Amino acid sequence: MAKIAIIGGTGVTSMPGLTVHHREMVKTPYGAPSCPLIHGELNGVDVIFLARHGRRHTIPPHLVNYRANIQALHEIGVTHTIALAAVGGITDDCVDQAIVIPDQIIDYTYGRAHTFHSGTRDKFEHIDVTEPYASSVRERLLAAAEKAGVAHIPNGVYGVTQGPRLETAAEIVRMERDGCTIVGMTGMPETSLARELGIDYACCAMVVNRAAGKSVNGISFSDIEANVRGSVANVQRVLAEAVSTGFS
Ligand code: HPA
């Protein structure tokens, strides 16, 4: 039986529409996850919700314990995960409040605990991340966005930076040359850790600002907040539809 988790990012530390049943703190060999897992119901379907940055949004992207988060989901039997992300838009189509379902990642992070293979397990594997996102979840998100009538960009390359600072304009030029269409700080190692534990995982990103150097007015935090607020309702419609159509 599929068990679905939603990892909430910036602006999504709780989920309106989620009926909360109970909270569970799961201890893992890697430490504590960002906050207790919330067991609840979305659109009549049991889901687990985890706020990546903690309940009060206090854990910056480079200090998120990604291993504890993914291990905790795995320990309670999660099979499928939808990860939400607030990102900057690099390419011209990735305007403020666009919803993007990325299909690729370039990882620019460093120094993060990025694997469960830390020399203590019997054997390690070179996991295949040719397609970093699980088609089972990505396709469900795409179908859900269609059905919910939410405009979206059906693919994209998510460049993951270390943060917590934003990028320089030259870094964004380089990332665009590399092929990145959006930029955020949390897609890795979360995505590959989920693959290591066999969790089907995909991302639903909302563009909350134009990336550095891409807008004449620069990046404004009040605009980011407004764009988060403006996107959350659409993201929630996609999620409600995605979970209700079920996963296999
Ligand atoms: N860069 C990196 N991460 C982000 C951005 C950005 O412009 N916006 C939201 N998360």
CSV table of C-alpha atoms and ligand atoms in Angstrom, one decimal:
chain,number,residue,atom,x,y,z
A,1,MET,CA,0.0,0.0,0.0
A,2,ALA,CA,1.3,3.4,-0.9
A,3,LYS,CA,2.0,5.8,2.0
A,4,ILE,CA,2.4,9.4,0.9
A,5,ALA,CA,4.5,12.1,2.5
A,6,ILE,CA,4.6,15.8,1.7
A,7,ILE,CA,7.7,17.8,2.6
A,8,GLY,CA,6.9,21.4,3.0
A,9,GLY,CA,9.4,24.1,2.2
A,10,THR,CA,9.6,27.8,2.6
A,11,GLY,CA,6.2,29.3,3.2
A,12,VAL,CA,4.6,25.8,3.7
A,13,THR,CA,5.4,25.0,7.3
A,14,SER,CA,1.8,23.8,7.8
A,15,MET,CA,-0.9,22.7,5.4
A,16,PRO,CA,-4.3,24.2,5.3
A,17,GLY,CA,-6.7,21.5,4.2
A,18,LEU,CA,-4.8,18.9,6.2
A,19,THR,CA,-6.8,17.4,9.0
A,20,VAL,CA,-4.2,16.6,11.7
A,21,HIS,CA,-4.6,13.2,13.4
A,22,HIS,CA,-1.4,13.1,15.5
A,23,ARG,CA,2.2,14.1,15.6
A,24,GLU,CA,5.0,11.6,15.9
A,25,MET,CA,8.7,12.3,16.7
A,26,VAL,CA,10.8,9.7,15.1
A,27,LYS,CA,14.4,9.1,16.3
A,28,THR,CA,16.8,8.0,13.7
A,29,PRO,CA,20.5,6.9,13.8
A,30,TYR,CA,21.2,10.3,12.1
A,31,GLY,CA,19.5,12.4,14.7
A,32,ALA,CA,16.1,14.1,14.8
A,33,PRO,CA,14.1,15.1,11.8
A,34,SER,CA,13.3,18.8,11.4
A,35,CYS,CA,10.2,18.4,13.5
A,36,PRO,CA,7.6,15.8,14.4
A,37,LEU,CA,6.0,14.1,11.5
A,38,ILE,CA,2.3,15.1,11.2
A,39,HIS,CA,-0.1,12.3,10.4
A,40,GLY,CA,-3.2,13.6,8.8
A,41,GLU,CA,-5.7,13.5,6.0
A,42,LEU,CA,-5.7,15.5,2.9
A,43,ASN,CA,-8.7,15.3,0.6
A,44,GLY,CA,-9.7,12.1,2.4
A,45,VAL,CA,-6.3,10.4,1.9
A,46,ASP,CA,-3.9,9.6,4.7
A,47,VAL,CA,-0.7,11.7,4.3
A,48,ILE,CA,2.4,12.5,6.4
A,49,PHE,CA,3.5,16.1,6.5
A,50,LEU,CA,7.1,17.2,7.4
A,51,ALA,CA,8.2,20.8,7.5
A,52,ARG,CA,11.7,20.8,6.1
A,53,HIS,CA,12.8,23.9,7.9
A,54,GLY,CA,11.2,23.1,11.2
A,55,ARG,CA,7.8,24.2,12.6
A,56,ARG,CA,8.9,27.8,12.9
A,57,HIS,CA,11.1,27.9,9.8
A,58,THR,CA,14.3,28.2,11.8
A,59,ILE,CA,16.5,25.6,10.1
A,60,PRO,CA,18.4,27.1,7.1
A,61,PRO,CA,18.9,24.9,4.0
A,62,HIS,CA,22.5,24.0,4.7
A,63,LEU,CA,21.7,22.8,8.2
A,64,VAL,CA,18.6,20.7,7.4
A,65,ASN,CA,19.3,17.2,8.6
A,66,TYR,CA,18.3,15.7,5.3
A,67,ARG,CA,19.3,12.2,6.3
A,68,ALA,CA,17.2,12.2,9.5
A,69,ASN,CA,14.2,13.6,7.5
A,70,ILE,CA,14.3,10.9,4.8
A,71,GLN,CA,15.2,8.1,7.3
A,72,ALA,CA,12.3,9.1,9.5
A,73,LEU,CA,9.9,8.9,6.5
A,74,HIS,CA,11.3,5.6,5.6
A,75,GLU,CA,11.0,4.2,9.1
A,76,ILE,CA,7.3,4.9,9.2
A,77,GLY,CA,6.8,3.2,5.9
A,78,VAL,CA,6.5,6.1,3.5
A,79,THR,CA,6.7,4.9,-0.1
A,80,HIS,CA,6.0,8.2,-2.1
A,81,THR,CA,7.1,11.7,-1.4
A,82,ILE,CA,6.1,15.1,-2.9
A,83,ALA,CA,8.7,17.7,-2.0
A,84,LEU,CA,7.7,21.4,-2.2
A,85,ALA,CA,10.3,24.0,-2.9
A,86,ALA,CA,10.3,27.8,-3.2
A,87,VAL,CA,12.8,28.7,-6.0
A,88,GLY,CA,14.2,31.5,-8.1
A,89,GLY,CA,13.4,31.6,-11.7
A,90,ILE,CA,16.3,31.7,-14.1
A,91,THR,CA,14.8,31.2,-17.6
A,92,ASP,CA,12.3,33.7,-19.0
A,93,ASP,CA,9.3,31.4,-18.6
A,94,CYS,CA,10.0,30.9,-14.9
A,95,VAL,CA,8.3,34.1,-13.8
A,96,ASP,CA,7.0,34.9,-10.3
A,97,GLN,CA,4.4,32.4,-9.0
A,98,ALA,CA,5.0,29.9,-11.9
A,99,ILE,CA,4.6,26.3,-10.7
A,100,VAL,CA,7.4,24.1,-12.1
A,101,ILE,CA,7.6,20.3,-11.9
A,102,PRO,CA,11.3,19.8,-12.6
A,103,ASP,CA,12.7,16.7,-14.3
A,104,GLN,CA,16.4,17.2,-13.7
A,105,ILE,CA,18.8,18.5,-11.1
A,106,ILE,CA,22.3,20.0,-11.0
A,107,ASP,CA,23.8,19.8,-7.5
A,108,TYR,CA,26.1,22.7,-6.6
A,109,THR,CA,26.0,22.0,-2.8
A,110,TYR,CA,29.0,21.0,-0.8
A,111,GLY,CA,29.7,19.7,2.7
A,112,ARG,CA,26.3,18.3,3.3
A,113,ALA,CA,25.8,14.7,4.7
A,114,HIS,CA,24.6,13.5,1.3
A,115,THR,CA,24.5,9.7,1.6
A,116,PHE,CA,23.4,6.9,3.9
A,117,HIS,CA,26.6,5.0,2.8
A,118,SER,CA,29.0,6.2,5.4
A,119,GLY,CA,31.2,3.1,5.6
A,120,THR,CA,29.2,1.5,8.3
A,121,ARG,CA,26.8,-0.6,6.2
A,122,ASP,CA,27.7,-3.9,4.8
A,123,LYS,CA,27.7,-2.9,1.2
A,124,PHE,CA,27.2,0.2,-0.8
A,125,GLU,CA,25.5,0.9,-4.2
A,126,HIS,CA,26.1,3.5,-6.8
A,127,ILE,CA,22.5,4.5,-7.1
A,128,ASP,CA,21.2,5.4,-10.6
A,129,VAL,CA,20.0,9.0,-10.7
A,130,THR,CA,19.9,9.4,-14.5
A,131,GLU,CA,16.3,10.4,-13.9
A,132,PRO,CA,16.5,11.9,-10.4
A,133,TYR,CA,12.7,12.1,-9.9
A,134,ALA,CA,10.4,9.1,-9.8
A,135,SER,CA,8.1,9.1,-12.8
A,136,SER,CA,5.3,7.6,-10.6
A,137,VAL,CA,5.2,10.8,-8.6
A,138,ARG,CA,6.2,13.3,-11.3
A,139,GLU,CA,3.5,12.0,-13.7
A,140,ARG,CA,0.9,12.1,-10.8
A,141,LEU,CA,1.8,15.8,-10.2
A,142,LEU,CA,1.5,16.7,-13.9
A,143,ALA,CA,-1.8,14.9,-14.2
A,144,ALA,CA,-3.0,16.6,-11.0
A,145,ALA,CA,-2.0,20.1,-12.1
A,146,GLU,CA,-3.9,19.5,-15.4
A,147,LYS,CA,-6.9,18.2,-13.7
A,148,ALA,CA,-6.9,21.0,-11.1
A,149,GLY,CA,-6.5,23.5,-14.0
A,150,VAL,CA,-3.3,24.9,-12.4
A,151,ALA,CA,-1.0,26.4,-15.0
A,152,HIS,CA,2.5,24.8,-14.7
A,153,ILE,CA,5.8,24.2,-16.5
A,154,PRO,CA,6.1,20.5,-16.9
A,155,ASN,CA,9.8,20.2,-16.7
A,156,GLY,CA,12.9,22.1,-15.6
A,157,VAL,CA,16.4,21.8,-14.3
A,158,TYR,CA,16.6,22.6,-10.6
A,159,GLY,CA,20.1,23.9,-9.8
A,160,VAL,CA,20.7,23.4,-6.1
A,161,THR,CA,23.0,25.9,-4.4
A,162,GLN,CA,24.4,25.8,-0.9
A,163,GLY,CA,22.9,28.9,0.6
A,164,PRO,CA,21.9,30.4,2.8
A,165,ARG,CA,23.0,33.4,0.8
A,166,LEU,CA,21.4,34.0,-2.6
A,167,GLU,CA,23.6,33.8,-5.8
A,168,THR,CA,25.7,36.4,-7.5
A,169,ALA,CA,24.5,37.5,-11.0
A,170,ALA,CA,27.5,35.8,-12.5
A,171,GLU,CA,26.7,32.5,-10.7
A,172,ILE,CA,23.2,32.7,-12.2
A,173,VAL,CA,24.7,33.3,-15.7
A,174,ARG,CA,26.9,30.2,-15.2
A,175,MET,CA,23.9,28.2,-14.0
A,176,GLU,CA,21.9,29.2,-17.0
A,177,ARG,CA,24.7,28.2,-19.3
A,178,ASP,CA,24.8,24.8,-17.4
A,179,GLY,CA,21.1,24.4,-18.3
A,180,CYS,CA,19.4,25.3,-15.0
A,181,THR,CA,16.0,26.8,-15.3
A,182,ILE,CA,15.3,27.3,-11.6
A,183,VAL,CA,17.5,27.7,-8.5
A,184,GLY,CA,16.9,26.6,-4.9
A,185,MET,CA,18.8,25.3,-1.9
A,186,THR,CA,17.1,22.2,-0.7
A,187,GLY,CA,16.7,19.8,-3.7
A,188,MET,CA,19.9,18.0,-2.8
A,189,PRO,CA,20.8,15.7,-1.1
A,190,GLU,CA,17.1,15.2,-0.3
A,191,THR,CA,16.3,13.8,-3.7
A,192,SER,CA,19.2,11.3,-3.9
A,193,LEU,CA,18.8,10.2,-0.2
A,194,ALA,CA,15.2,9.3,-1.1
A,195,ARG,CA,16.4,7.2,-4.0
A,196,GLU,CA,19.0,5.5,-1.7
A,197,LEU,CA,16.1,4.3,0.5
A,198,GLY,CA,13.8,3.4,-2.4
A,199,ILE,CA,11.3,6.2,-1.8
A,200,ASP,CA,9.6,7.4,-5.0
A,201,TYR,CA,10.1,11.2,-4.8
A,202,ALA,CA,9.4,14.2,-7.0
A,203,CYS,CA,9.3,18.0,-6.6
A,204,CYS,CA,6.7,20.7,-7.0
A,205,ALA,CA,8.5,24.0,-7.1
A,206,MET,CA,7.0,27.5,-6.9
A,207,VAL,CA,8.9,30.4,-8.3
A,208,VAL,CA,9.0,33.1,-5.7
A,209,ASN,CA,11.5,35.5,-7.3
A,210,ARG,CA,13.5,36.1,-10.4
A,211,ALA,CA,17.0,34.8,-9.8
A,212,ALA,CA,19.9,37.2,-9.1
A,213,GLY,CA,20.5,39.6,-12.0
A,214,LYS,CA,17.3,38.6,-13.7
A,215,SER,CA,15.1,41.5,-12.7
A,216,VAL,CA,15.8,45.2,-12.8
A,217,ASN,CA,14.5,45.7,-9.3
A,218,GLY,CA,16.7,43.1,-7.6
A,219,ILE,CA,15.4,40.6,-5.1
A,220,SER,CA,12.9,41.9,-2.5
A,221,PHE,CA,12.0,39.8,0.5
A,222,SER,CA,8.6,41.3,0.7
A,223,ASP,CA,8.0,40.3,-3.0
A,224,ILE,CA,9.1,36.8,-2.1
A,225,GLU,CA,6.6,36.6,0.7
A,226,ALA,CA,3.9,37.9,-1.5
A,227,ASN,CA,4.7,35.4,-4.2
A,228,VAL,CA,4.7,32.6,-1.7
A,229,ARG,CA,1.3,33.7,-0.5
A,230,GLY,CA,0.1,33.9,-4.1
A,231,SER,CA,1.4,30.4,-5.0
A,232,VAL,CA,0.4,28.4,-2.0
A,233,ALA,CA,-3.3,28.0,-3.0
A,234,ASN,CA,-2.3,26.6,-6.4
A,235,VAL,CA,0.2,24.3,-4.9
A,236,GLN,CA,-2.4,23.0,-2.5
A,237,ARG,CA,-4.9,22.4,-5.3
A,238,VAL,CA,-2.2,20.3,-7.1
A,239,LEU,CA,-1.4,18.4,-3.9
A,240,ALA,CA,-5.0,17.7,-3.0
A,241,GLU,CA,-5.6,16.3,-6.5
A,242,ALA,CA,-2.3,14.4,-6.6
A,243,VAL,CA,-2.9,12.5,-3.4
A,244,SER,CA,-6.6,11.8,-4.1
A,245,THR,CA,-5.8,10.0,-7.4
A,246,GLY,CA,-3.6,7.6,-5.5
A,247,PHE,CA,-0.1,6.2,-6.1
A,248,SER,CA,1.1,2.9,-7.3
B,1,HPA,N1,18.1,31.3,-5.1
B,1,HPA,C1,18.3,30.2,-4.4
B,1,HPA,N2,17.3,29.8,-3.6
B,1,HPA,C2,16.1,30.4,-3.7
B,1,HPA,C3,15.9,31.5,-4.5
B,1,HPA,C4,17.0,32.0,-5.3
B,1,HPA,O1,16.9,33.0,-6.0
B,1,HPA,N3,14.6,31.9,-4.3
B,1,HPA,C5,14.1,31.0,-3.4
B,1,HPA,N4,15.0,30.1,-3.1
